[in-house]
Short mmCIF file of C-alpha atoms and ligand atoms in Angstrom, two decimals:
data_model
loop_
_atom_site.label_atom_id
_atom_site.label_comp_id
_atom_site.label_asym_id
_atom_site.label_seq_id
_atom_site.Cartn_x
_atom_site.Cartn_y
_atom_site.Cartn_z
CA MET A 148 59.80 -6.07 -70.46
CA PHE A 149 60.65 -3.04 -68.90
CA PRO A 150 63.04 -2.93 -65.88
CA ARG A 151 61.78 -3.14 -62.70
CA ARG A 152 60.64 0.30 -61.64
CA ARG A 153 62.64 1.71 -58.40
CA TYR A 154 61.74 4.72 -56.06
CA THR A 155 63.58 7.73 -54.72
CA VAL A 156 61.21 7.69 -51.32
CA ALA A 157 62.01 9.72 -48.24
CA VAL A 158 61.12 9.30 -44.39
CA LEU A 159 60.40 12.16 -42.83
CA GLY A 160 60.73 11.48 -39.16
CA ALA A 161 63.27 8.87 -39.61
CA THR A 162 64.82 9.22 -35.98
CA GLY A 163 61.57 8.47 -34.36
CA ALA A 164 59.84 5.64 -32.84
CA VAL A 165 57.77 5.14 -35.99
CA GLY A 166 60.76 6.12 -38.47
CA ARG A 167 63.24 3.81 -37.31
CA GLU A 168 60.27 0.71 -38.12
CA LEU A 169 59.73 1.96 -41.34
CA LEU A 170 63.27 2.02 -42.39
CA GLN A 171 63.29 -1.20 -40.98
CA THR A 172 60.13 -2.17 -43.24
CA LEU A 173 60.86 -0.64 -46.35
CA ASP A 174 63.82 -3.13 -46.51
CA GLN A 175 61.98 -6.30 -44.88
CA ARG A 176 59.52 -5.76 -47.21
CA ARG A 177 62.11 -5.11 -50.26
CA PHE A 178 60.05 -2.36 -51.50
CA PRO A 179 61.85 -1.22 -54.57
CA THR A 180 64.07 1.53 -53.68
CA ALA A 181 66.71 3.50 -55.94
CA GLU A 182 67.70 6.24 -52.88
CA VAL A 183 66.51 5.90 -49.11
CA ARG A 184 66.50 9.96 -47.73
CA ALA A 185 66.31 9.82 -44.12
CA LEU A 186 65.07 12.92 -42.61
CA CYS A 187 64.51 14.71 -39.37
CA SER A 188 64.27 18.25 -37.30
CA GLU A 189 67.38 20.03 -36.86
CA SER A 190 67.86 17.97 -33.60
CA SER A 191 68.56 14.94 -34.90
CA ALA A 192 70.61 15.59 -37.71
CA GLY A 193 73.67 13.49 -38.40
CA GLU A 194 72.21 10.42 -36.42
CA GLU A 195 73.03 6.75 -38.07
CA LEU A 196 70.21 4.99 -38.55
CA SER A 197 70.15 1.38 -39.68
CA PHE A 198 68.34 0.41 -43.23
CA GLY A 199 68.85 -2.96 -43.81
CA LYS A 200 72.37 -3.63 -43.83
CA ARG A 201 73.69 -0.14 -44.79
CA THR A 202 73.32 2.99 -42.40
CA LEU A 203 71.61 6.22 -43.40
CA ARG A 204 72.74 9.61 -42.17
CA ALA A 205 69.79 11.48 -40.66
CA HIS A 206 69.55 15.13 -42.77
CA ALA A 207 67.36 17.85 -41.08
CA VAL A 208 64.71 18.57 -43.91
CA VAL A 209 65.01 21.51 -46.10
CA PRO A 210 62.99 22.49 -49.40
CA GLU A 211 66.11 20.81 -51.65
CA GLN A 212 65.96 16.92 -49.58
CA LEU A 213 62.27 17.05 -51.32
CA GLU A 214 63.57 17.56 -54.96
CA GLY A 215 63.35 14.75 -56.98
CA VAL A 216 61.61 12.18 -54.46
CA GLU A 217 58.59 10.26 -55.67
CA ILE A 218 57.27 8.76 -52.55
CA LEU A 219 57.19 11.34 -48.69
CA PHE A 220 56.73 8.82 -45.79
CA VAL A 221 55.31 11.51 -42.97
CA ALA A 222 56.21 10.00 -39.14
CA ALA A 223 57.25 13.43 -37.79
CA GLY A 224 53.70 15.05 -36.27
CA ASP A 225 51.30 17.23 -37.27
CA GLU A 226 53.42 20.22 -37.26
CA ALA A 227 55.84 18.90 -39.87
CA ALA A 228 53.14 17.42 -41.85
CA ALA A 229 51.81 20.54 -42.35
CA ARG A 230 54.86 22.35 -43.08
CA TRP A 231 56.45 19.96 -45.45
CA ILE A 232 53.96 18.05 -47.57
CA PRO A 233 52.25 20.98 -49.53
CA ALA A 234 56.03 21.59 -50.40
CA ALA A 235 56.22 17.66 -51.56
CA ARG A 236 53.65 17.68 -53.19
CA GLU A 237 54.50 20.61 -54.91
CA ALA A 238 57.62 18.98 -55.96
CA GLY A 239 55.87 15.71 -57.71
CA ALA A 240 55.81 13.66 -54.83
CA VAL A 241 53.02 11.47 -53.36
CA CYS A 242 52.63 11.70 -49.66
CA VAL A 243 52.08 9.07 -47.18
CA ASP A 244 51.00 10.16 -44.15
CA VAL A 245 50.64 8.60 -40.20
CA SER A 246 50.15 11.88 -38.44
CA ARG A 247 46.51 13.47 -37.51
CA TRP A 248 46.98 16.59 -39.78
CA SER A 249 45.83 14.16 -42.87
CA ALA A 250 43.60 12.12 -41.22
CA ALA A 251 41.75 14.78 -39.85
CA GLN A 252 40.61 15.63 -43.38
CA ALA A 253 37.76 14.15 -45.00
CA ASP A 254 38.77 14.00 -48.43
CA VAL A 255 41.88 12.75 -47.68
CA PRO A 256 41.79 8.63 -48.56
CA LEU A 257 42.16 6.71 -45.29
CA ALA A 258 44.22 3.77 -46.03
CA VAL A 259 44.25 0.30 -45.16
CA PRO A 260 45.26 -1.93 -47.84
CA ASP A 261 43.86 -5.30 -46.10
CA LEU A 262 40.85 -4.16 -46.31
CA ASN A 263 39.81 -0.56 -48.30
CA ALA A 264 42.60 -0.73 -51.16
CA GLU A 265 39.75 0.75 -53.67
CA VAL A 266 40.55 4.22 -51.50
CA LEU A 267 43.88 4.78 -53.48
CA ALA A 268 42.48 5.35 -56.67
CA ASP A 269 41.16 8.63 -55.54
CA HIS A 270 44.44 9.98 -54.37
CA THR A 271 45.60 13.38 -55.25
CA GLY A 272 49.16 13.30 -53.88
CA LEU A 273 48.53 12.43 -50.45
CA ILE A 274 46.95 9.10 -48.43
CA ALA A 275 46.22 9.20 -44.99
CA SER A 276 47.32 6.31 -42.28
CA PRO A 277 45.02 5.70 -39.48
CA CYS A 278 46.19 5.68 -35.61
CA ALA A 279 47.16 2.66 -34.02
CA ALA A 280 44.30 1.57 -32.18
CA ALA A 281 41.91 2.36 -35.13
CA LEU A 282 43.27 0.07 -37.33
CA VAL A 283 43.85 -2.86 -35.31
CA CYS A 284 40.15 -2.64 -34.50
CA ALA A 285 39.26 -2.35 -38.06
CA VAL A 286 41.38 -5.23 -39.09
CA ALA A 287 39.61 -7.06 -36.41
CA LEU A 288 36.40 -6.10 -37.20
CA HIS A 289 35.81 -5.41 -40.99
CA PRO A 290 34.87 -9.34 -41.86
CA LEU A 291 31.85 -9.00 -39.44
CA ARG A 292 30.36 -5.69 -41.89
CA ASP A 293 28.48 -8.56 -43.68
CA LEU A 294 26.79 -9.52 -40.62
CA GLY A 295 25.02 -6.20 -40.01
CA LEU A 296 27.82 -4.33 -37.57
CA SER A 297 26.00 -1.41 -36.78
CA HIS A 298 27.75 -0.01 -33.35
CA VAL A 299 31.27 -0.15 -31.97
CA ASP A 300 32.18 0.42 -28.24
CA VAL A 301 36.03 0.36 -27.62
CA THR A 302 38.50 0.62 -24.48
CA SER A 303 42.17 0.17 -26.16
CA LEU A 304 44.93 0.32 -24.28
CA GLU A 305 48.00 2.35 -25.27
CA PRO A 306 51.89 1.83 -24.74
CA ALA A 307 54.71 4.10 -23.89
CA SER A 308 55.75 4.08 -27.38
CA GLY A 309 52.47 5.46 -28.71
CA ALA A 310 53.90 8.84 -27.46
CA GLY A 311 56.95 8.48 -29.65
CA LEU A 312 60.47 7.68 -28.69
CA GLY A 313 60.10 10.44 -26.28
CA GLY A 314 57.32 8.48 -24.23
CA LEU A 315 59.12 5.43 -24.61
CA ASN A 316 62.53 6.22 -22.93
CA GLU A 317 60.19 7.74 -20.15
CA LEU A 318 58.98 5.15 -19.07
CA SER A 319 61.96 3.03 -19.59
CA LYS A 320 63.78 5.57 -17.06
CA GLN A 321 60.84 5.49 -14.53
CA THR A 322 60.99 2.21 -14.27
CA VAL A 323 64.46 1.97 -13.52
CA SER A 324 64.50 4.95 -11.12
CA LEU A 325 61.40 3.43 -8.96
CA LEU A 326 62.90 0.48 -8.57
CA ASN A 327 65.73 1.78 -7.10
CA PHE A 328 64.32 3.76 -4.77
CA GLN A 329 65.09 6.98 -7.00
CA PRO A 330 63.35 10.44 -7.66
CA VAL A 331 61.10 9.91 -11.08
CA ASP A 332 60.65 12.82 -13.76
CA VAL A 333 57.76 13.44 -15.49
CA GLU A 334 58.08 15.39 -18.82
CA VAL A 335 56.57 13.56 -21.48
CA HIS A 336 53.75 11.94 -20.19
CA PRO A 337 51.16 13.63 -18.65
CA HIS A 338 51.59 11.46 -15.36
CA ARG A 339 54.36 8.61 -13.83
CA LEU A 340 53.25 5.77 -16.38
CA ALA A 341 56.03 3.00 -14.65
CA PHE A 342 53.54 0.53 -12.41
CA ASN A 343 50.44 3.24 -13.20
CA VAL A 344 47.77 3.42 -15.39
CA TYR A 345 45.89 6.51 -16.68
CA PRO A 346 42.71 7.17 -18.98
CA GLN A 347 44.38 9.84 -21.07
CA VAL A 348 46.03 9.63 -24.35
CA GLY A 349 47.08 12.90 -25.90
CA ASP A 350 45.42 16.16 -24.70
CA LEU A 351 42.55 16.60 -23.45
CA GLY A 352 39.38 18.44 -25.58
CA GLU A 353 36.15 20.63 -25.35
CA GLY A 354 33.98 17.83 -24.01
CA GLY A 355 36.35 15.83 -21.97
CA ALA A 356 37.34 13.33 -24.98
CA SER A 357 41.15 12.90 -25.34
CA ALA A 358 43.27 12.97 -28.58
CA GLY A 359 43.64 9.14 -28.79
CA GLU A 360 39.75 8.87 -28.47
CA ARG A 361 38.96 11.45 -31.03
CA ALA A 362 41.43 9.78 -33.20
CA LEU A 363 40.05 6.55 -32.18
CA GLU A 364 37.00 7.45 -33.04
CA GLN A 365 36.50 9.70 -35.92
CA ASP A 366 38.76 6.94 -37.70
CA LEU A 367 37.22 3.91 -36.96
CA THR A 368 33.97 5.86 -37.97
CA ARG A 369 35.68 5.96 -41.46
CA LEU A 370 36.81 2.68 -42.21
CA LEU A 371 33.94 0.71 -41.04
CA GLY A 372 31.34 3.14 -41.35
CA VAL A 373 29.63 2.64 -38.02
CA PRO A 374 29.18 4.75 -35.13
CA THR A 375 31.93 4.18 -32.54
CA LEU A 376 32.47 5.28 -28.60
CA ALA A 377 36.13 5.26 -27.49
CA THR A 378 37.99 5.35 -24.18
CA ALA A 379 41.68 5.42 -24.10
CA VAL A 380 44.09 4.31 -21.95
CA ARG A 381 47.87 4.65 -21.25
CA VAL A 382 49.07 1.83 -19.70
CA PRO A 383 53.33 0.79 -18.54
CA VAL A 384 53.71 -1.66 -21.81
CA PHE A 385 56.70 -0.39 -24.31
CA VAL A 386 55.00 -1.55 -27.68
CA GLY A 387 51.51 -3.22 -28.32
CA THR A 388 48.00 -1.60 -28.48
CA SER A 389 45.82 -3.91 -27.25
CA VAL A 390 41.37 -3.21 -27.73
CA SER A 391 39.36 -4.40 -25.89
CA VAL A 392 35.84 -4.32 -28.43
CA THR A 393 31.88 -5.24 -27.95
CA ALA A 394 30.31 -4.20 -31.28
CA ARG A 395 26.85 -5.09 -31.94
CA LEU A 396 24.87 -6.22 -35.23
CA GLN A 397 22.19 -5.72 -37.04
CA ARG A 398 20.61 -9.28 -36.48
CA SER A 399 21.86 -12.66 -34.11
CA ALA A 400 24.60 -14.37 -35.12
CA THR A 401 26.36 -17.74 -33.48
CA LEU A 402 29.95 -17.99 -32.00
CA ASP A 403 30.83 -20.56 -35.14
CA GLU A 404 29.35 -17.80 -37.93
CA VAL A 405 31.49 -15.08 -35.92
CA ARG A 406 34.53 -17.73 -35.89
CA GLY A 407 33.74 -18.62 -39.39
CA ARG A 408 34.24 -14.77 -40.84
CA LEU A 409 37.45 -14.16 -38.96
CA GLU A 410 39.30 -16.82 -40.48
CA GLY A 411 41.82 -17.03 -43.05
CA VAL A 412 41.33 -13.13 -43.19
CA ALA A 413 44.79 -11.71 -44.50
CA GLY A 414 46.73 -9.97 -41.85
CA LEU A 415 44.42 -11.26 -38.56
CA THR A 416 45.11 -14.41 -36.70
CA LEU A 417 42.90 -16.23 -34.45
CA VAL A 418 44.39 -17.00 -31.56
CA ASP A 419 42.27 -19.80 -29.90
CA ALA A 420 45.09 -21.12 -27.32
CA GLY A 421 44.81 -18.57 -24.47
CA TYR A 422 44.64 -15.39 -25.93
CA PRO A 423 47.18 -12.90 -27.62
CA MET A 424 49.34 -10.50 -25.41
CA PRO A 425 51.49 -7.32 -26.17
CA MET A 426 54.27 -9.46 -25.51
CA ASP A 427 53.29 -12.08 -28.27
CA VAL A 428 53.27 -9.38 -31.18
CA ALA A 429 56.69 -7.26 -31.04
CA GLU A 430 57.95 -6.67 -34.31
CA ALA A 431 54.79 -8.79 -36.02
CA SER A 432 53.05 -7.88 -38.97
CA ASP A 433 49.40 -8.92 -38.10
CA VAL A 434 46.54 -8.32 -35.78
CA ARG A 435 45.99 -10.96 -33.15
CA VAL A 436 42.27 -11.60 -32.08
CA GLY A 437 41.57 -13.85 -28.67
CA ARG A 438 38.57 -13.97 -26.37
CA LEU A 439 35.58 -13.81 -28.96
CA ARG A 440 32.38 -13.94 -27.19
CA VAL A 441 29.14 -13.71 -28.65
CA ASP A 442 25.70 -13.48 -27.08
CA GLY A 443 22.83 -13.11 -29.71
CA ASN A 444 23.69 -9.78 -31.35
CA VAL A 445 26.58 -8.69 -29.44
CA VAL A 446 30.12 -9.50 -30.11
CA ARG A 447 32.83 -9.28 -27.68
CA LEU A 448 36.51 -9.71 -28.71
CA TRP A 449 39.94 -8.80 -27.72
CA ALA A 450 42.81 -8.00 -30.47
CA VAL A 451 46.26 -6.91 -30.28
CA SER A 452 49.03 -5.55 -32.87
CA ASP A 453 52.52 -3.74 -32.46
CA ASN A 454 51.73 0.14 -32.41
CA LEU A 455 55.20 0.78 -34.41
CA LYS A 456 54.86 -2.36 -36.90
CA ARG A 457 51.48 -3.44 -37.72
CA GLY A 458 49.89 -0.31 -36.64
CA ALA A 459 52.13 2.80 -38.71
CA ALA A 460 55.02 1.06 -40.66
CA VAL A 461 53.27 -1.51 -42.64
CA ASN A 462 50.59 0.34 -43.38
CA LEU A 463 52.52 2.63 -44.82
CA VAL A 464 54.60 0.18 -47.06
CA GLN A 465 51.23 -1.62 -47.96
CA VAL A 466 50.50 1.74 -49.28
CA ALA A 467 53.54 2.34 -51.33
CA GLU A 468 52.88 -1.46 -52.76
CA LEU A 469 49.75 -0.22 -54.30
CA LEU A 470 51.27 2.48 -55.27
CA ASP A 471 53.91 0.00 -57.27
CA ALA A 472 51.82 -1.84 -58.45
CA VAL A 473 49.37 1.00 -60.41
CA TRP A 474 52.53 2.51 -61.50
CA THR A 475 54.26 -0.38 -62.82
CA ALA A 476 50.79 -1.31 -64.46
CA ALA A 477 50.38 2.06 -66.21
CA GLN A 478 53.87 1.64 -67.62
CA ALA A 479 53.72 -2.25 -69.38
N1 LIG B 153 54.06 5.94 -32.22
C1 LIG B 153 52.87 5.18 -32.54
O1 LIG B 153 52.79 3.83 -32.54
C2 LIG B 153 52.58 5.74 -33.86
C3 LIG B 153 51.27 5.15 -34.12
C4 LIG B 153 50.38 4.98 -35.76
C5 LIG B 153 50.87 7.03 -36.26
N2 LIG B 153 51.62 7.72 -34.90
C6 LIG B 153 52.24 9.17 -35.62
O2 LIG B 153 53.53 8.90 -36.30
C7 LIG B 153 54.22 10.27 -35.75
C8 LIG B 153 55.48 10.18 -35.20
O3 LIG B 153 55.20 9.57 -34.36
P1 LIG B 153 56.48 8.55 -33.44
O4 LIG B 153 56.57 7.94 -32.74
O5 LIG B 153 57.77 8.49 -34.22
O6 LIG B 153 57.35 10.09 -33.03
P2 LIG B 153 58.87 10.32 -32.30
O7 LIG B 153 59.38 9.40 -32.10
O8 LIG B 153 58.43 11.89 -31.51
O9 LIG B 153 59.15 10.79 -34.05
C9 LIG B 153 59.12 11.81 -34.57
C10 LIG B 153 60.04 11.89 -35.31
O10 LIG B 153 59.48 13.39 -36.11
C11 LIG B 153 60.55 14.05 -36.37
N3 LIG B 153 59.96 15.65 -36.01
C12 LIG B 153 59.39 16.14 -35.57
N4 LIG B 153 59.28 17.93 -35.61
C13 LIG B 153 59.79 17.38 -36.60
C14 LIG B 153 59.78 18.87 -37.65
N5 LIG B 153 59.37 20.02 -37.43
N6 LIG B 153 60.08 18.50 -38.26
C15 LIG B 153 61.47 17.31 -39.29
N7 LIG B 153 61.08 16.42 -38.43
C16 LIG B 153 60.62 16.45 -37.41
C17 LIG B 153 61.73 14.20 -34.82
O11 LIG B 153 62.99 14.40 -35.59
P3 LIG B 153 63.76 14.50 -34.44
O12 LIG B 153 64.52 13.73 -34.06
O13 LIG B 153 65.11 15.03 -35.23
O14 LIG B 153 63.01 15.03 -32.97
C18 LIG B 153 61.40 12.33 -35.33
O15 LIG B 153 62.30 11.53 -36.31
C19 LIG B 153 53.05 10.82 -35.38
O16 LIG B 153 52.23 11.84 -36.31
C20 LIG B 153 52.40 9.89 -34.69
O17 LIG B 153 51.10 10.53 -33.95
C21 LIG B 153 52.55 7.02 -34.04
#
């Protein structure tokens, strides 16, 4: 009998919204770590972060911090991913990245262990995690694939924390300022978000689609294998991505058939009493689905999850848990 393997892991972006949640999730799910390194840019170096009952000090990332790292979680944006992932892989780490840099590469597996654990068989040291809005849709819709899911039209309602810790703090400050009849600063978000809603998540690109819409369409099409149309809207909610979905099937189905497919699915909770809302899912690890309606071959539903927890941290740790299972089996 071999002793339980424990890993040297690093979190790049540990001082950010996803990184903090990731540290908490690694501890809560008791991922077997021997050492955890909290990495960030120069600007937050030295900050103290909670890791269960322990406190970690954040360090600015330098090549030496990657030495000996077996799993590098990347929650630091595209630029940092492009800069540090190649170096980390070279140094022997498997990288699990939640930025667009990896997700946009067609040959990098896009993993949601609850629905496509098999894609990890093909990884070459880099695994991508999808955007939070695609993840909530994919978990809610993948059970409908054997009913002939053929097309998805989705509107995502994305929270301030989707734009990182800066976005979350800006909504908070704007809200306090407005309630105190003070002028409002707009720096992180493109418009005032407090007491407002706007149809733009990320930069607008060629053809008018936003970065959030492109990510959602790209990731969901990859995860479910069906064409997707998306509209992404920023809403004045701190945490929790909601999606309003219209899905088409190749044949007619009944409400009972669709409900039957969604019941008892790992990571998914069907809400019958009322409907799920962002305030219900803070810190929850599941995707909640409600307002299920079926009309012939058209299924409409509403789904919600915590974008930082379920939409990022839990998925990253689930990937690491699968890597651990494979490595542990290989050692036996
Ligand atoms: N927020 C969400 O809901 C969500 C969901 C899914 C995926 N994601 C993705 O997760 C990533 C992180 O998002 P976030 O919301 O956590 O952002 P955030 O709160 O702004 O945090 C960014 C983190 O990255 C670090 N960082 C930035 N540039 C760096 C660099 N050049 N070198 C080293 N570290 C650097 C920051 O360090 P400092 O503190 O030192 O600046 C901070 O720790 C993004 O790719 C985002 O698209 C976010």
